[in-house]
């Protein structure tokens, strides 16, 4: 028997972005209702794939994140459960109604503010990583073979609509590193909006796949073909990989995404301009190095895109000193 | 790590579920009839291999068929054979419409029902009609259900294992006995049912495999009993998609929407422990109008162990209970008579304590098992499956000496190889002998020869040719 797989689904629930997405002047307008029905179908497909497959759904709302569903604690009966019905497979119906109700509840709870805080994607990502990757049910611990007990392959699928939040660079990177350590694959589907640098890196570094949704009317087909095969199957079923990954980082001082960054040689903090003292580790850099670096900076930094002519530190790295790096 | 798992995955891909070959022999019409029910589609889908499942999903939401080349571009080089296998299987099960060489598309019946299964809806009533909760007579708890299923199942196995030993265990129902006989697991011997060698092998299988083995036999008997195969299968699949009772809101299902065939099945499945039914209150009703599937039924299409192994107070059985030492001693922490009886098949039991059986694996005990038709691999796999958690720290799990010795004991029995054939003797002259022998050598049928005695032994296949050759020669010569 092949191992069961666990899917943590993170749904970006930014009201303003979904409003923009549904506008009819987009080439393929996608309303939240349509999106949700596709996602729920995908979720059912995942659960149909194998009896033991588990699921957790997280929502990233403006300013907060929460767990919307988890098959680990869904076994207890609830008074809000939909009545049993002979025409549908009950676990599917249960998941769908719980997820839809919870999203409805959370969206209703959003206060009307003039300015919407950015979505708490990092919070949702961290919660997803904390979710225990255990096989469903208590009796599955006994399996034949030696390592079969732990062979759930966990993965996270992020359905993102919001743009990058450069302030969250460090937490996102930390999440990526812990995902690597936990051997969790992060898949990203960019449903609306421009490409996000951080999520591209997340997918790249954890061996997942990043897809920018081109034809948004075929959302379900994209989901099924690219994100349904569990990581253990991807050596048979090829899923799209990224051609090029945007490796740019955000500086620690102004949280801007930079083309050329200056890296502290002691603690590897990134800055957008040469600084005399590293704000993270308090290392003082010699004046000479700073002048050197300042002189070698291009006068007008390119507005966007990766520049190829980034200057390198002219001499061997001074110690302590600062080095510019091409990201 | 990835390479290793990849390999095992690839191997598992090819290990098919036991039901699929049976389904493949069914006619397209009956399969199509079965695919009309969403629950059957979902269950069959889950029995398929991983690649097949992914293919079905890829095609599920497409309205028109797509070229096969497009789909195969999604498959890596290593997965090519698996992909072709998968296509062949899907076509044989008539899940894909006929021509798979150029265009791929799901057959319309399967597509509609699978969509209904995933999204809900339709009016097929294929997932079981829930019964109104009955406040007066509460349904049993999950634990009680598990205990019930286990008791039923172990009755069958225990009856098998202790047949012929002189003990008189509880007899399972006539239907079960008949099924065991038909399956060749037990046979009439001197007026008594006795376990056969395939029965011994059966005992060492996992409960999941055992269950399906019995059910397959049941399915094969369906036509003789003039039951409708599609209805029988649909009912099994419906059971496999039902929900095991929850803690408070208990799920009982009503028998009202069932056909007569399916009602008849209720009784059989009750004997196997797949279904729990309340005892009839009055004699006019054959049985209660509601039923509850047990864990045996709800795990039919999954790999979760179908039986709660911790039956008695000791919870350690959940993890396995056998400790095997390099000196062939075996300690089994169990108080379960069935497990003790199964161990007794190939272990020389020295002493029994309330929660522990101590014995050793000896040449005699293993030979006894081998004579019964159990293979060395089956013994080793049984020991591996039920090894105590303490044993799992060892690498390799079982002591190599013991494993090798069990295999050697098996080889011991294979020292003599028998082959049917004919002995050719009494040749008139050495030339005649060599002439015929040469001919036989050319046919590659000579098993033994002795030139001094002018005789050789040829296999059965070559006999007609050699006889013809000799006759032609003697006929031609004089």
Short mmCIF file of C-alpha atoms in Angstrom, two decimals, chain A residues 1-3 40-42 44-52 74-78 81-92 94 96 136 138-147 183 220-221 224-226 228-230 232-240, chain B residues 1 6 9 12-13 42 45-46 50-51 53-54 57-58 61-62 71 73-76 78-79 82 116-130 206 208 241 243 246 248-249 251 295 298 301-305 309 317-320 385-386 392 395:
data_model
loop_
_atom_site.label_atom_id
_atom_site.label_comp_id
_atom_site.label_asym_id
_atom_site.label_seq_id
_atom_site.Cartn_x
_atom_site.Cartn_y
_atom_site.Cartn_z
CA UNK A 1 0.00 0.00 0.00
CA UNK A 2 1.37 3.41 -0.75
CA UNK A 3 1.48 5.89 2.08
CA UNK A 40 -14.00 22.24 -2.18
CA UNK A 41 -14.16 19.87 -5.14
CA UNK A 42 -10.40 19.62 -5.08
CA UNK A 44 -12.97 16.10 -1.96
CA UNK A 45 -10.75 14.69 -4.68
CA UNK A 46 -7.87 14.64 -2.25
CA UNK A 47 -9.94 12.79 0.34
CA UNK A 48 -11.31 10.43 -2.32
CA UNK A 49 -7.80 9.58 -3.42
CA UNK A 50 -7.23 7.40 -0.41
CA UNK A 51 -9.33 6.54 2.59
CA UNK A 52 -6.58 7.52 5.01
CA UNK A 74 -13.36 16.39 13.01
CA UNK A 75 -14.20 12.95 14.31
CA UNK A 76 -16.21 14.21 17.25
CA UNK A 77 -19.84 14.81 16.56
CA UNK A 78 -21.09 18.32 16.37
CA UNK A 81 -23.37 18.73 11.36
CA UNK A 82 -25.44 18.54 8.24
CA UNK A 83 -28.04 15.78 8.31
CA UNK A 84 -26.99 12.53 6.72
CA UNK A 85 -28.19 12.09 3.20
CA UNK A 86 -28.21 9.00 1.04
CA UNK A 87 -26.96 10.74 -2.08
CA UNK A 88 -23.61 11.99 -0.92
CA UNK A 89 -20.53 10.58 0.71
CA UNK A 90 -20.76 11.91 4.21
CA UNK A 91 -17.12 12.82 4.89
CA UNK A 92 -17.12 15.04 1.78
CA UNK A 94 -19.00 17.31 6.29
CA UNK A 96 -17.49 21.13 2.67
CA UNK A 136 -5.47 9.40 10.61
CA UNK A 138 -5.36 5.69 16.36
CA UNK A 139 -5.11 2.19 14.96
CA UNK A 140 -2.83 3.01 12.03
CA UNK A 141 0.30 2.92 14.13
CA UNK A 142 0.78 -0.75 13.51
CA UNK A 143 1.88 -1.30 9.98
CA UNK A 144 4.09 -3.78 8.35
CA UNK A 145 7.65 -2.82 7.62
CA UNK A 146 9.85 -0.64 9.74
CA UNK A 147 9.35 2.93 8.62
CA UNK A 183 10.39 17.48 4.91
CA UNK A 220 -10.06 23.10 -11.00
CA UNK A 221 -8.18 21.38 -13.80
CA UNK A 224 -6.25 18.46 -10.12
CA UNK A 225 -3.41 17.94 -12.52
CA UNK A 226 -0.69 19.81 -10.70
CA UNK A 228 -3.38 16.42 -6.52
CA UNK A 229 -0.45 14.00 -6.96
CA UNK A 230 1.22 13.63 -3.55
CA UNK A 232 5.72 10.55 -3.33
CA UNK A 233 4.09 10.15 -6.73
CA UNK A 234 5.79 13.02 -8.47
CA UNK A 235 8.56 10.86 -9.83
CA UNK A 236 5.91 9.23 -12.00
CA UNK A 237 3.53 12.07 -12.69
CA UNK A 238 5.46 15.13 -13.73
CA UNK A 239 4.15 18.32 -12.20
CA UNK A 240 5.15 21.69 -13.59
CA UNK B 1 15.56 8.16 0.96
CA UNK B 6 10.25 5.68 -5.05
CA UNK B 9 6.13 2.79 -4.54
CA UNK B 12 3.47 -1.47 -4.93
CA UNK B 13 1.97 0.08 -8.00
CA UNK B 42 -15.84 5.84 -5.41
CA UNK B 45 -11.63 4.28 -7.63
CA UNK B 46 -10.02 3.72 -4.24
CA UNK B 50 -2.14 5.57 -7.57
CA UNK B 51 -1.37 6.30 -11.22
CA UNK B 53 -6.43 7.27 -9.72
CA UNK B 54 -4.52 10.31 -10.89
CA UNK B 57 -8.99 12.54 -11.74
CA UNK B 58 -7.22 14.30 -14.61
CA UNK B 61 -13.69 17.27 -15.36
CA UNK B 62 -12.95 17.29 -19.06
CA UNK B 71 -1.65 12.96 -21.23
CA UNK B 73 3.56 14.19 -21.60
CA UNK B 74 2.62 14.48 -17.92
CA UNK B 75 4.42 11.25 -17.17
CA UNK B 76 8.14 11.02 -16.47
CA UNK B 78 10.49 6.23 -15.32
CA UNK B 79 6.73 6.22 -15.08
CA UNK B 82 3.32 2.29 -15.11
CA UNK B 116 -21.76 12.94 -8.30
CA UNK B 117 -19.65 11.09 -5.78
CA UNK B 118 -17.19 13.97 -5.49
CA UNK B 119 -19.63 16.84 -5.48
CA UNK B 120 -22.63 15.14 -3.91
CA UNK B 121 -26.05 15.31 -5.45
CA UNK B 122 -27.91 13.12 -7.87
CA UNK B 123 -30.69 10.84 -6.78
CA UNK B 124 -29.02 7.46 -6.79
CA UNK B 125 -29.42 6.79 -3.03
CA UNK B 126 -26.22 4.82 -3.17
CA UNK B 127 -24.62 5.83 0.10
CA UNK B 128 -27.17 4.19 2.36
CA UNK B 129 -30.36 5.61 3.79
CA UNK B 130 -29.83 6.59 7.40
CA UNK B 206 -3.51 -10.02 7.17
CA UNK B 208 -7.74 -7.35 5.22
CA UNK B 241 -18.48 4.02 2.17
CA UNK B 243 -19.52 5.71 8.39
CA UNK B 246 -19.71 8.23 15.96
CA UNK B 248 -22.79 10.34 20.17
CA UNK B 249 -24.71 10.76 16.97
CA UNK B 251 -25.43 6.08 12.50
CA UNK B 295 -15.21 -1.63 11.14
CA UNK B 298 -16.15 0.39 6.57
CA UNK B 301 -11.48 -0.04 0.53
CA UNK B 302 -8.75 1.31 2.76
CA UNK B 303 -5.53 0.02 4.21
CA UNK B 304 -6.46 0.76 7.80
CA UNK B 305 -6.42 -2.48 9.78
CA UNK B 309 -6.30 -5.77 17.55
CA UNK B 317 -1.15 -6.29 21.02
CA UNK B 318 -1.90 -3.28 18.95
CA UNK B 319 1.81 -3.06 18.27
CA UNK B 320 2.57 -6.74 17.82
CA UNK B 385 4.07 -8.40 10.99
CA UNK B 386 3.37 -9.22 14.59
CA UNK B 392 11.45 -3.13 15.93
CA UNK B 395 17.98 -4.22 12.39
#
